[in-house]
Amino acid sequence: MTAPATLPQLNQPTSERTGRGSAVGGRSRPGRVIGRILLYLGLILVGLASIIPVYWLLSSSVKPTAEIFVFPPKWIPSSLHWQNFVDAWNSAPFGRMYINSLVVTIVGAVGEICVAILSSYAFVFLRFPKKNLIFGIFLAAMMVPGTVVLLPNYMTVAQLGWVNSYAGIIVPGFGSVFAMFLLRQHMMTLPKEINEAARVDGAGHLRTLWTIVLPLSKPMVVTVMIVALVTKWNDFIWPLIVTNTDNMRVLPVGLLMLKSDEGYVNWGAVMAATCFVVIPVLIVFFFAQRHIVAGLTQGATKG
């Protein structure tokens, strides 16, 4: 008999029964508006911090040198000084450097992705002694700064006679623990039943890898490939150390040639030459940013 008296109270909104007005979830409407405004302001600041250096590079590449360091800064060039690109191109053998960078980047990235796929498949689907211990050692190696291994790598390359050659630049970069780690984490999320069904059908490991695992891992493979391409295109230290002639230099190293022995630097030409290096990477990033973000997020949340 007491039910009719209590039903209207249960049908009332939670805010009315608790007496807290519209403060559902602990925040009032003005608080949510202020929070959203602060969020947008933060996003705008982060966006400007990312875009301004790129804009400054592009605008300075067509400025006369005298306008690059004036204060207050001139954001829009008074005239387009295209001579900077001509001076930059004539200051170093950029044509040869483009060829070297393309060879090093493409061959190096393909080799790195092949090694990463095979090693990650072995860590996930093969059984061998001390597998977890070996993987832990690889992870520990990832924490070692790259500059620490420069000297041992150079001594090894020198003993092999690979100094000032494509092999000396490319081969030491084939082993990437980061790429192997990302692919391993993704392969661990694949259903084990699919692999077992392939074994029942008589498929070996290479056939299983090629026909089942790789198609299912395509987004992560694309992500690792793009990251490898950008990393090798921008690599500076190792190609600088292992090469000693202008014909084997790559684009990032070529920027050093724009500085004269007397210390004079034509900054307009330097900015134009930097565009030679940066623009191909920006084009790749704009076309592939969706795959990079999706792949890295997938690797971070699964496994």
PDB file of C-alpha atoms in Angstrom:
ATOM      1  CA  MET A   1       0.000   0.000   0.000  1.00  0.00           C
ATOM      2  CA  THR A   2       2.963   2.354   0.340  1.00  0.00           C
ATOM      3  CA  ALA A   3       4.138   1.920  -3.286  1.00  0.00           C
ATOM      4  CA  PRO A   4       1.898   4.620  -4.909  1.00  0.00           C
ATOM      5  CA  ALA A   5       3.242   7.206  -2.484  1.00  0.00           C
ATOM      6  CA  THR A   6       6.926   6.458  -3.274  1.00  0.00           C
ATOM      7  CA  LEU A   7       6.741   6.091  -7.112  1.00  0.00           C
ATOM      8  CA  PRO A   8       6.493   9.855  -7.900  1.00  0.00           C
ATOM      9  CA  GLN A   9       9.622  10.427  -5.842  1.00  0.00           C
ATOM     10  CA  LEU A  10      11.542   7.757  -7.797  1.00  0.00           C
ATOM     11  CA  ASN A  11      10.439   9.301 -11.109  1.00  0.00           C
ATOM     12  CA  GLN A  12      11.861  12.708 -10.204  1.00  0.00           C
ATOM     13  CA  PRO A  13      15.193  13.721 -11.848  1.00  0.00           C
ATOM     14  CA  THR A  14      18.258  13.030  -9.805  1.00  0.00           C
ATOM     15  CA  SER A  15      19.130  16.713  -9.617  1.00  0.00           C
ATOM     16  CA  GLU A  16      15.757  17.524  -7.991  1.00  0.00           C
ATOM     17  CA  ARG A  17      16.007  14.670  -5.469  1.00  0.00           C
ATOM     18  CA  THR A  18      19.564  15.625  -4.478  1.00  0.00           C
ATOM     19  CA  GLY A  19      18.846  19.360  -4.479  1.00  0.00           C
ATOM     20  CA  ARG A  20      22.024  20.233  -6.378  1.00  0.00           C
ATOM     21  CA  GLY A  21      20.380  21.965  -9.371  1.00  0.00           C
ATOM     22  CA  SER A  22      22.212  21.340 -12.673  1.00  0.00           C
ATOM     23  CA  ALA A  23      25.557  20.396 -11.067  1.00  0.00           C
ATOM     24  CA  VAL A  24      25.372  16.839 -12.392  1.00  0.00           C
ATOM     25  CA  GLY A  25      28.761  15.165 -12.419  1.00  0.00           C
ATOM     26  CA  GLY A  26      30.242  17.692  -9.956  1.00  0.00           C
ATOM     27  CA  ARG A  27      30.490  20.639 -12.460  1.00  0.00           C
ATOM     28  CA  SER A  28      27.994  23.389 -13.207  1.00  0.00           C
ATOM     29  CA  ARG A  29      27.285  24.683 -16.727  1.00  0.00           C
ATOM     30  CA  PRO A  30      29.465  27.839 -16.334  1.00  0.00           C
ATOM     31  CA  GLY A  31      32.289  25.625 -15.105  1.00  0.00           C
ATOM     32  CA  ARG A  32      32.002  23.401 -18.162  1.00  0.00           C
ATOM     33  CA  VAL A  33      32.004  26.441 -20.479  1.00  0.00           C
ATOM     34  CA  ILE A  34      35.113  27.877 -18.806  1.00  0.00           C
ATOM     35  CA  GLY A  35      36.817  24.496 -18.989  1.00  0.00           C
ATOM     36  CA  ARG A  36      36.018  24.187 -22.689  1.00  0.00           C
ATOM     37  CA  ILE A  37      37.336  27.712 -23.368  1.00  0.00           C
ATOM     38  CA  LEU A  38      40.594  26.908 -21.544  1.00  0.00           C
ATOM     39  CA  LEU A  39      40.844  23.667 -23.510  1.00  0.00           C
ATOM     40  CA  TYR A  40      40.480  25.482 -26.842  1.00  0.00           C
ATOM     41  CA  LEU A  41      42.995  28.138 -25.779  1.00  0.00           C
ATOM     42  CA  GLY A  42      45.472  25.400 -24.876  1.00  0.00           C
ATOM     43  CA  LEU A  43      44.919  23.687 -28.233  1.00  0.00           C
ATOM     44  CA  ILE A  44      45.422  26.979 -30.078  1.00  0.00           C
ATOM     45  CA  LEU A  45      48.688  27.627 -28.212  1.00  0.00           C
ATOM     46  CA  VAL A  46      49.974  24.121 -28.969  1.00  0.00           C
ATOM     47  CA  GLY A  47      48.962  24.509 -32.619  1.00  0.00           C
ATOM     48  CA  LEU A  48      50.731  27.875 -32.911  1.00  0.00           C
ATOM     49  CA  ALA A  49      53.858  26.464 -31.234  1.00  0.00           C
ATOM     50  CA  SER A  50      53.918  23.737 -33.902  1.00  0.00           C
ATOM     51  CA  ILE A  51      53.066  25.864 -36.928  1.00  0.00           C
ATOM     52  CA  ILE A  52      55.088  29.050 -36.279  1.00  0.00           C
ATOM     53  CA  PRO A  53      58.562  27.433 -36.690  1.00  0.00           C
ATOM     54  CA  VAL A  54      57.491  25.855 -39.989  1.00  0.00           C
ATOM     55  CA  TYR A  55      56.007  29.141 -41.216  1.00  0.00           C
ATOM     56  CA  TRP A  56      59.137  31.029 -40.131  1.00  0.00           C
ATOM     57  CA  LEU A  57      61.292  28.556 -42.072  1.00  0.00           C
ATOM     58  CA  LEU A  58      59.204  28.856 -45.246  1.00  0.00           C
ATOM     59  CA  SER A  59      58.908  32.647 -45.090  1.00  0.00           C
ATOM     60  CA  SER A  60      62.605  33.157 -44.282  1.00  0.00           C
ATOM     61  CA  SER A  61      63.584  31.021 -47.270  1.00  0.00           C
ATOM     62  CA  VAL A  62      62.247  33.747 -49.601  1.00  0.00           C
ATOM     63  CA  LYS A  63      63.374  36.769 -47.550  1.00  0.00           C
ATOM     64  CA  PRO A  64      66.469  38.886 -48.163  1.00  0.00           C
ATOM     65  CA  THR A  65      69.043  38.063 -45.490  1.00  0.00           C
ATOM     66  CA  ALA A  66      68.689  41.506 -43.928  1.00  0.00           C
ATOM     67  CA  GLU A  67      64.997  40.850 -43.113  1.00  0.00           C
ATOM     68  CA  ILE A  68      65.488  37.522 -41.318  1.00  0.00           C
ATOM     69  CA  PHE A  69      66.841  38.876 -38.022  1.00  0.00           C
ATOM     70  CA  VAL A  70      65.239  42.320 -37.837  1.00  0.00           C
ATOM     71  CA  PHE A  71      63.308  43.302 -34.712  1.00  0.00           C
ATOM     72  CA  PRO A  72      60.369  43.442 -34.516  1.00  0.00           C
ATOM     73  CA  PRO A  73      60.272  40.410 -36.831  1.00  0.00           C
ATOM     74  CA  LYS A  74      58.747  40.720 -40.282  1.00  0.00           C
ATOM     75  CA  TRP A  75      56.288  37.876 -40.636  1.00  0.00           C
ATOM     76  CA  ILE A  76      55.528  38.603 -44.296  1.00  0.00           C
ATOM     77  CA  PRO A  77      58.465  39.112 -46.713  1.00  0.00           C
ATOM     78  CA  SER A  78      58.548  42.517 -48.385  1.00  0.00           C
ATOM     79  CA  SER A  79      59.586  40.772 -51.622  1.00  0.00           C
ATOM     80  CA  LEU A  80      60.094  37.175 -52.707  1.00  0.00           C
ATOM     81  CA  HIS A  81      63.840  36.553 -52.905  1.00  0.00           C
ATOM     82  CA  TRP A  82      63.973  33.293 -54.926  1.00  0.00           C
ATOM     83  CA  GLN A  83      67.728  33.721 -55.370  1.00  0.00           C
ATOM     84  CA  ASN A  84      68.117  31.989 -51.970  1.00  0.00           C
ATOM     85  CA  PHE A  85      67.124  28.666 -53.551  1.00  0.00           C
ATOM     86  CA  VAL A  86      69.557  29.176 -56.436  1.00  0.00           C
ATOM     87  CA  ASP A  87      72.401  30.020 -54.042  1.00  0.00           C
ATOM     88  CA  ALA A  88      71.594  27.010 -51.853  1.00  0.00           C
ATOM     89  CA  TRP A  89      71.464  24.596 -54.793  1.00  0.00           C
ATOM     90  CA  ASN A  90      74.817  25.862 -56.130  1.00  0.00           C
ATOM     91  CA  SER A  91      76.517  25.742 -52.708  1.00  0.00           C
ATOM     92  CA  ALA A  92      76.483  21.951 -52.397  1.00  0.00           C
ATOM     93  CA  PRO A  93      75.850  18.901 -54.640  1.00  0.00           C
ATOM     94  CA  PHE A  94      72.198  18.601 -53.593  1.00  0.00           C
ATOM     95  CA  GLY A  95      71.303  16.538 -56.656  1.00  0.00           C
ATOM     96  CA  ARG A  96      73.722  13.790 -55.585  1.00  0.00           C
ATOM     97  CA  MET A  97      72.567  14.163 -51.976  1.00  0.00           C
ATOM     98  CA  TYR A  98      68.944  13.603 -52.996  1.00  0.00           C
ATOM     99  CA  ILE A  99      69.966  10.316 -54.643  1.00  0.00           C
ATOM    100  CA  ASN A 100      71.964   9.259 -51.577  1.00  0.00           C
ATOM    101  CA  SER A 101      69.109  10.130 -49.214  1.00  0.00           C
ATOM    102  CA  LEU A 102      66.568   8.235 -51.332  1.00  0.00           C
ATOM    103  CA  VAL A 103      68.768   5.110 -51.485  1.00  0.00           C
ATOM    104  CA  VAL A 104      69.601   5.194 -47.777  1.00  0.00           C
ATOM    105  CA  THR A 105      66.002   5.908 -46.741  1.00  0.00           C
ATOM    106  CA  ILE A 106      64.209   3.366 -48.948  1.00  0.00           C
ATOM    107  CA  VAL A 107      66.670   0.471 -48.613  1.00  0.00           C
ATOM    108  CA  GLY A 108      67.219   1.153 -44.917  1.00  0.00           C
ATOM    109  CA  ALA A 109      63.494   1.343 -44.110  1.00  0.00           C
ATOM    110  CA  VAL A 110      62.678  -1.836 -46.078  1.00  0.00           C
ATOM    111  CA  GLY A 111      65.512  -3.719 -44.361  1.00  0.00           C
ATOM    112  CA  GLU A 112      64.473  -2.455 -40.945  1.00  0.00           C
ATOM    113  CA  ILE A 113      60.829  -3.435 -41.413  1.00  0.00           C
ATOM    114  CA  CYS A 114      61.780  -6.926 -42.670  1.00  0.00           C
ATOM    115  CA  VAL A 115      64.000  -7.571 -39.636  1.00  0.00           C
ATOM    116  CA  ALA A 116      61.342  -6.185 -37.299  1.00  0.00           C
ATOM    117  CA  ILE A 117      58.562  -8.360 -38.779  1.00  0.00           C
ATOM    118  CA  LEU A 118      60.590 -11.573 -38.631  1.00  0.00           C
ATOM    119  CA  SER A 119      61.874 -10.958 -35.101  1.00  0.00           C
ATOM    120  CA  SER A 120      58.492  -9.916 -33.715  1.00  0.00           C
ATOM    121  CA  TYR A 121      56.851 -13.007 -35.275  1.00  0.00           C
ATOM    122  CA  ALA A 122      59.500 -15.193 -33.640  1.00  0.00           C
ATOM    123  CA  PHE A 123      58.909 -13.635 -30.225  1.00  0.00           C
ATOM    124  CA  VAL A 124      55.151 -14.134 -30.474  1.00  0.00           C
ATOM    125  CA  PHE A 125      54.605 -17.418 -32.295  1.00  0.00           C
ATOM    126  CA  LEU A 126      57.799 -19.459 -31.850  1.00  0.00           C
ATOM    127  CA  ARG A 127      58.964 -21.332 -28.794  1.00  0.00           C
ATOM    128  CA  PHE A 128      62.634 -21.178 -27.825  1.00  0.00           C
ATOM    129  CA  PRO A 129      64.515 -21.110 -24.520  1.00  0.00           C
ATOM    130  CA  LYS A 130      64.773 -17.850 -22.535  1.00  0.00           C
ATOM    131  CA  LYS A 131      62.466 -16.037 -24.943  1.00  0.00           C
ATOM    132  CA  ASN A 132      61.234 -13.518 -22.373  1.00  0.00           C
ATOM    133  CA  LEU A 133      64.756 -12.946 -21.050  1.00  0.00           C
ATOM    134  CA  ILE A 134      66.061 -12.207 -24.556  1.00  0.00           C
ATOM    135  CA  PHE A 135      63.163  -9.852 -25.218  1.00  0.00           C
ATOM    136  CA  GLY A 136      63.914  -8.065 -21.931  1.00  0.00           C
ATOM    137  CA  ILE A 137      67.535  -7.609 -23.013  1.00  0.00           C
ATOM    138  CA  PHE A 138      66.308  -6.067 -26.267  1.00  0.00           C
ATOM    139  CA  LEU A 139      64.071  -3.686 -24.331  1.00  0.00           C
ATOM    140  CA  ALA A 140      66.989  -2.722 -22.087  1.00  0.00           C
ATOM    141  CA  ALA A 141      69.054  -1.988 -25.216  1.00  0.00           C
ATOM    142  CA  MET A 142      66.317   0.411 -26.320  1.00  0.00           C
ATOM    143  CA  MET A 143      67.039   2.524 -23.228  1.00  0.00           C
ATOM    144  CA  VAL A 144      70.713   3.018 -24.225  1.00  0.00           C
ATOM    145  CA  PRO A 145      71.304   6.377 -25.986  1.00  0.00           C
ATOM    146  CA  GLY A 146      72.268   6.001 -29.620  1.00  0.00           C
ATOM    147  CA  THR A 147      75.383   8.137 -29.195  1.00  0.00           C
ATOM    148  CA  VAL A 148      76.855   5.510 -26.848  1.00  0.00           C
ATOM    149  CA  VAL A 149      77.103   2.903 -29.624  1.00  0.00           C
ATOM    150  CA  LEU A 150      78.447   5.240 -32.310  1.00  0.00           C
ATOM    151  CA  LEU A 151      82.103   4.356 -31.683  1.00  0.00           C
ATOM    152  CA  PRO A 152      81.622   0.532 -31.530  1.00  0.00           C
ATOM    153  CA  ASN A 153      79.497   0.659 -34.681  1.00  0.00           C
ATOM    154  CA  TYR A 154      82.080   2.762 -36.498  1.00  0.00           C
ATOM    155  CA  MET A 155      84.914   0.397 -35.519  1.00  0.00           C
ATOM    156  CA  THR A 156      82.890  -2.568 -36.789  1.00  0.00           C
ATOM    157  CA  VAL A 157      82.053  -0.835 -40.062  1.00  0.00           C
ATOM    158  CA  ALA A 158      85.691   0.211 -40.511  1.00  0.00           C
ATOM    159  CA  GLN A 159      86.922  -3.370 -40.021  1.00  0.00           C
ATOM    160  CA  LEU A 160      84.432  -4.542 -42.654  1.00  0.00           C
ATOM    161  CA  GLY A 161      85.702  -1.908 -45.091  1.00  0.00           C
ATOM    162  CA  TRP A 162      82.311  -0.212 -45.331  1.00  0.00           C
ATOM    163  CA  VAL A 163      83.385   3.345 -44.480  1.00  0.00           C
ATOM    164  CA  ASN A 164      82.120   5.843 -47.058  1.00  0.00           C
ATOM    165  CA  SER A 165      79.727   3.330 -48.641  1.00  0.00           C
ATOM    166  CA  TYR A 166      75.988   2.696 -48.755  1.00  0.00           C
ATOM    167  CA  ALA A 167      76.460  -0.503 -46.748  1.00  0.00           C
ATOM    168  CA  GLY A 168      78.166   1.410 -43.961  1.00  0.00           C
ATOM    169  CA  ILE A 169      75.310   3.912 -43.748  1.00  0.00           C
ATOM    170  CA  ILE A 170      72.418   1.452 -44.130  1.00  0.00           C
ATOM    171  CA  VAL A 171      73.247  -1.923 -42.558  1.00  0.00           C
ATOM    172  CA  PRO A 172      73.792  -0.784 -38.913  1.00  0.00           C
ATOM    173  CA  GLY A 173      70.256   0.653 -38.954  1.00  0.00           C
ATOM    174  CA  PHE A 174      68.552  -2.632 -39.831  1.00  0.00           C
ATOM    175  CA  GLY A 175      68.109  -3.584 -36.175  1.00  0.00           C
ATOM    176  CA  SER A 176      65.395  -1.457 -34.579  1.00  0.00           C
ATOM    177  CA  VAL A 177      64.102  -2.554 -31.185  1.00  0.00           C
ATOM    178  CA  PHE A 178      61.367   0.088 -31.291  1.00  0.00           C
ATOM    179  CA  ALA A 179      59.926  -1.271 -34.537  1.00  0.00           C
ATOM    180  CA  MET A 180      60.159  -4.854 -33.284  1.00  0.00           C
ATOM    181  CA  PHE A 181      58.481  -3.877 -30.018  1.00  0.00           C
ATOM    182  CA  LEU A 182      55.519  -2.193 -31.739  1.00  0.00           C
ATOM    183  CA  LEU A 183      54.940  -5.139 -34.083  1.00  0.00           C
ATOM    184  CA  ARG A 184      55.285  -7.684 -31.278  1.00  0.00           C
ATOM    185  CA  GLN A 185      52.709  -5.870 -29.161  1.00  0.00           C
ATOM    186  CA  HIS A 186      50.291  -5.856 -32.093  1.00  0.00           C
ATOM    187  CA  MET A 187      50.844  -9.511 -33.020  1.00  0.00           C
ATOM    188  CA  MET A 188      50.125 -10.533 -29.434  1.00  0.00           C
ATOM    189  CA  THR A 189      46.563  -9.237 -29.907  1.00  0.00           C
ATOM    190  CA  LEU A 190      45.875 -11.508 -32.905  1.00  0.00           C
ATOM    191  CA  PRO A 191      43.606 -14.488 -32.197  1.00  0.00           C
ATOM    192  CA  LYS A 192      45.637 -17.637 -31.573  1.00  0.00           C
ATOM    193  CA  GLU A 193      42.893 -19.735 -33.198  1.00  0.00           C
ATOM    194  CA  ILE A 194      43.685 -18.308 -36.646  1.00  0.00           C
ATOM    195  CA  ASN A 195      47.307 -19.363 -36.382  1.00  0.00           C
ATOM    196  CA  GLU A 196      46.331 -22.816 -35.119  1.00  0.00           C
ATOM    197  CA  ALA A 197      43.863 -23.237 -38.005  1.00  0.00           C
ATOM    198  CA  ALA A 198      46.643 -22.398 -40.462  1.00  0.00           C
ATOM    199  CA  ARG A 199      48.843 -25.088 -38.917  1.00  0.00           C
ATOM    200  CA  VAL A 200      46.030 -27.614 -39.236  1.00  0.00           C
ATOM    201  CA  ASP A 201      45.841 -26.758 -42.949  1.00  0.00           C
ATOM    202  CA  GLY A 202      49.543 -27.504 -43.249  1.00  0.00           C
ATOM    203  CA  ALA A 203      50.850 -23.934 -43.477  1.00  0.00           C
ATOM    204  CA  GLY A 204      54.422 -23.345 -42.326  1.00  0.00           C
ATOM    205  CA  HIS A 205      55.625 -20.317 -40.453  1.00  0.00           C
ATOM    206  CA  LEU A 206      56.559 -18.273 -43.537  1.00  0.00           C
ATOM    207  CA  ARG A 207      53.217 -18.998 -45.213  1.00  0.00           C
ATOM    208  CA  THR A 208      51.351 -18.174 -42.000  1.00  0.00           C
ATOM    209  CA  LEU A 209      53.301 -14.941 -41.671  1.00  0.00           C
ATOM    210  CA  TRP A 210      52.718 -13.906 -45.289  1.00  0.00           C
ATOM    211  CA  THR A 211      49.059 -14.926 -45.729  1.00  0.00           C
ATOM    212  CA  ILE A 212      47.607 -14.385 -42.246  1.00  0.00           C
ATOM    213  CA  VAL A 213      49.719 -12.359 -39.839  1.00  0.00           C
ATOM    214  CA  LEU A 214      50.892  -9.630 -42.234  1.00  0.00           C
ATOM    215  CA  PRO A 215      47.419  -8.827 -43.681  1.00  0.00           C
ATOM    216  CA  LEU A 216      46.032  -8.566 -40.154  1.00  0.00           C
ATOM    217  CA  SER A 217      48.976  -6.376 -39.090  1.00  0.00           C
ATOM    218  CA  LYS A 218      48.863  -4.039 -42.096  1.00  0.00           C
ATOM    219  CA  PRO A 219      48.001  -0.809 -40.132  1.00  0.00           C
ATOM    220  CA  MET A 220      50.871  -1.334 -37.706  1.00  0.00           C
ATOM    221  CA  VAL A 221      53.300  -2.302 -40.479  1.00  0.00           C
ATOM    222  CA  VAL A 222      52.409   0.899 -42.354  1.00  0.00           C
ATOM    223  CA  THR A 223      52.974   2.939 -39.199  1.00  0.00           C
ATOM    224  CA  VAL A 224      56.372   1.390 -38.514  1.00  0.00           C
ATOM    225  CA  MET A 225      57.368   1.863 -42.154  1.00  0.00           C
ATOM    226  CA  ILE A 226      56.466   5.570 -42.125  1.00  0.00           C
ATOM    227  CA  VAL A 227      58.297   6.178 -38.847  1.00  0.00           C
ATOM    228  CA  ALA A 228      61.356   4.385 -40.250  1.00  0.00           C
ATOM    229  CA  LEU A 229      61.241   6.438 -43.475  1.00  0.00           C
ATOM    230  CA  VAL A 230      61.095   9.758 -41.616  1.00  0.00           C
ATOM    231  CA  THR A 231      63.802   8.736 -39.128  1.00  0.00           C
ATOM    232  CA  LYS A 232      66.268   7.635 -41.795  1.00  0.00           C
ATOM    233  CA  TRP A 233      65.576  10.659 -44.009  1.00  0.00           C
ATOM    234  CA  ASN A 234      66.394  13.011 -41.121  1.00  0.00           C
ATOM    235  CA  ASP A 235      69.374  11.035 -39.769  1.00  0.00           C
ATOM    236  CA  PHE A 236      72.422  13.275 -39.402  1.00  0.00           C
ATOM    237  CA  ILE A 237      75.007  11.957 -36.949  1.00  0.00           C
ATOM    238  CA  TRP A 238      75.677   8.478 -38.361  1.00  0.00           C
ATOM    239  CA  PRO A 239      75.953   9.504 -42.069  1.00  0.00           C
ATOM    240  CA  LEU A 240      78.235  12.360 -40.993  1.00  0.00           C
ATOM    241  CA  ILE A 241      80.567   9.994 -39.135  1.00  0.00           C
ATOM    242  CA  VAL A 242      80.683   7.107 -41.586  1.00  0.00           C
ATOM    243  CA  THR A 243      81.174   9.151 -44.786  1.00  0.00           C
ATOM    244  CA  ASN A 244      84.115  11.368 -45.716  1.00  0.00           C
ATOM    245  CA  THR A 245      83.413  12.555 -49.284  1.00  0.00           C
ATOM    246  CA  ASP A 246      80.788  14.911 -50.666  1.00  0.00           C
ATOM    247  CA  ASN A 247      79.528  12.266 -53.114  1.00  0.00           C
ATOM    248  CA  MET A 248      78.344  10.047 -50.221  1.00  0.00           C
ATOM    249  CA  ARG A 249      76.795  12.751 -48.042  1.00  0.00           C
ATOM    250  CA  VAL A 250      73.047  12.855 -47.443  1.00  0.00           C
ATOM    251  CA  LEU A 251      70.798  15.925 -47.359  1.00  0.00           C
ATOM    252  CA  PRO A 252      70.925  16.751 -43.599  1.00  0.00           C
ATOM    253  CA  VAL A 253      74.741  16.618 -43.713  1.00  0.00           C
ATOM    254  CA  GLY A 254      74.748  18.833 -46.798  1.00  0.00           C
ATOM    255  CA  LEU A 255      73.414  21.751 -44.757  1.00  0.00           C
ATOM    256  CA  LEU A 256      76.855  21.999 -43.129  1.00  0.00           C
ATOM    257  CA  MET A 257      78.362  22.880 -46.516  1.00  0.00           C
ATOM    258  CA  LEU A 258      76.492  26.191 -46.533  1.00  0.00           C
ATOM    259  CA  LYS A 259      78.750  27.546 -43.812  1.00  0.00           C
ATOM    260  CA  SER A 260      81.938  29.097 -45.134  1.00  0.00           C
ATOM    261  CA  ASP A 261      85.347  28.519 -43.575  1.00  0.00           C
ATOM    262  CA  GLU A 262      85.358  32.121 -42.390  1.00  0.00           C
ATOM    263  CA  GLY A 263      82.178  31.540 -40.411  1.00  0.00           C
ATOM    264  CA  TYR A 264      79.958  33.551 -42.766  1.00  0.00           C
ATOM    265  CA  VAL A 265      76.509  32.071 -43.115  1.00  0.00           C
ATOM    266  CA  ASN A 266      73.992  33.098 -45.759  1.00  0.00           C
ATOM    267  CA  TRP A 267      70.920  32.386 -43.675  1.00  0.00           C
ATOM    268  CA  GLY A 268      68.539  32.906 -46.561  1.00  0.00           C
ATOM    269  CA  ALA A 269      70.296  30.110 -48.466  1.00  0.00           C
ATOM    270  CA  VAL A 270      70.387  27.966 -45.317  1.00  0.00           C
ATOM    271  CA  MET A 271      66.621  28.343 -44.901  1.00  0.00           C
ATOM    272  CA  ALA A 272      66.094  27.480 -48.575  1.00  0.00           C
ATOM    273  CA  ALA A 273      68.337  24.408 -48.270  1.00  0.00           C
ATOM    274  CA  THR A 274      66.455  23.340 -45.162  1.00  0.00           C
ATOM    275  CA  CYS A 275      63.297  23.397 -47.273  1.00  0.00           C
ATOM    276  CA  PHE A 276      64.993  20.883 -49.601  1.00  0.00           C
ATOM    277  CA  VAL A 277      65.269  18.536 -46.598  1.00  0.00           C
ATOM    278  CA  VAL A 278      61.992  19.219 -44.819  1.00  0.00           C
ATOM    279  CA  ILE A 279      59.399  19.453 -47.593  1.00  0.00           C
ATOM    280  CA  PRO A 280      59.537  15.757 -48.674  1.00  0.00           C
ATOM    281  CA  VAL A 281      59.069  14.678 -45.047  1.00  0.00           C
ATOM    282  CA  LEU A 282      56.161  17.082 -44.569  1.00  0.00           C
ATOM    283  CA  ILE A 283      54.462  15.713 -47.689  1.00  0.00           C
ATOM    284  CA  VAL A 284      54.823  12.138 -46.417  1.00  0.00           C
ATOM    285  CA  PHE A 285      53.538  13.142 -42.992  1.00  0.00           C
ATOM    286  CA  PHE A 286      50.459  14.974 -44.308  1.00  0.00           C
ATOM    287  CA  PHE A 287      49.447  11.979 -46.401  1.00  0.00           C
ATOM    288  CA  ALA A 288      50.195   9.392 -43.704  1.00  0.00           C
ATOM    289  CA  GLN A 289      49.433  11.137 -40.396  1.00  0.00           C
ATOM    290  CA  ARG A 290      46.197   9.156 -39.954  1.00  0.00           C
ATOM    291  CA  HIS A 291      48.108   5.862 -40.155  1.00  0.00           C
ATOM    292  CA  ILE A 292      50.826   7.117 -37.778  1.00  0.00           C
ATOM    293  CA  VAL A 293      48.390   8.224 -35.075  1.00  0.00           C
ATOM    294  CA  ALA A 294      46.175   5.136 -35.442  1.00  0.00           C
ATOM    295  CA  GLY A 295      49.101   2.731 -35.365  1.00  0.00           C
ATOM    296  CA  LEU A 296      50.854   4.296 -32.386  1.00  0.00           C
ATOM    297  CA  THR A 297      47.580   4.473 -30.437  1.00  0.00           C
ATOM    298  CA  GLN A 298      46.845   0.849 -31.256  1.00  0.00           C
ATOM    299  CA  GLY A 299      50.302  -0.210 -30.118  1.00  0.00           C
ATOM    300  CA  ALA A 300      49.968   1.743 -26.893  1.00  0.00           C
ATOM    301  CA  THR A 301      46.568   0.384 -25.865  1.00  0.00           C
ATOM    302  CA  LYS A 302      46.872  -3.282 -26.824  1.00  0.00           C
ATOM    303  CA  GLY A 303      49.214  -6.012 -25.783  1.00  0.00           C
TER     304      GLY A 303
END
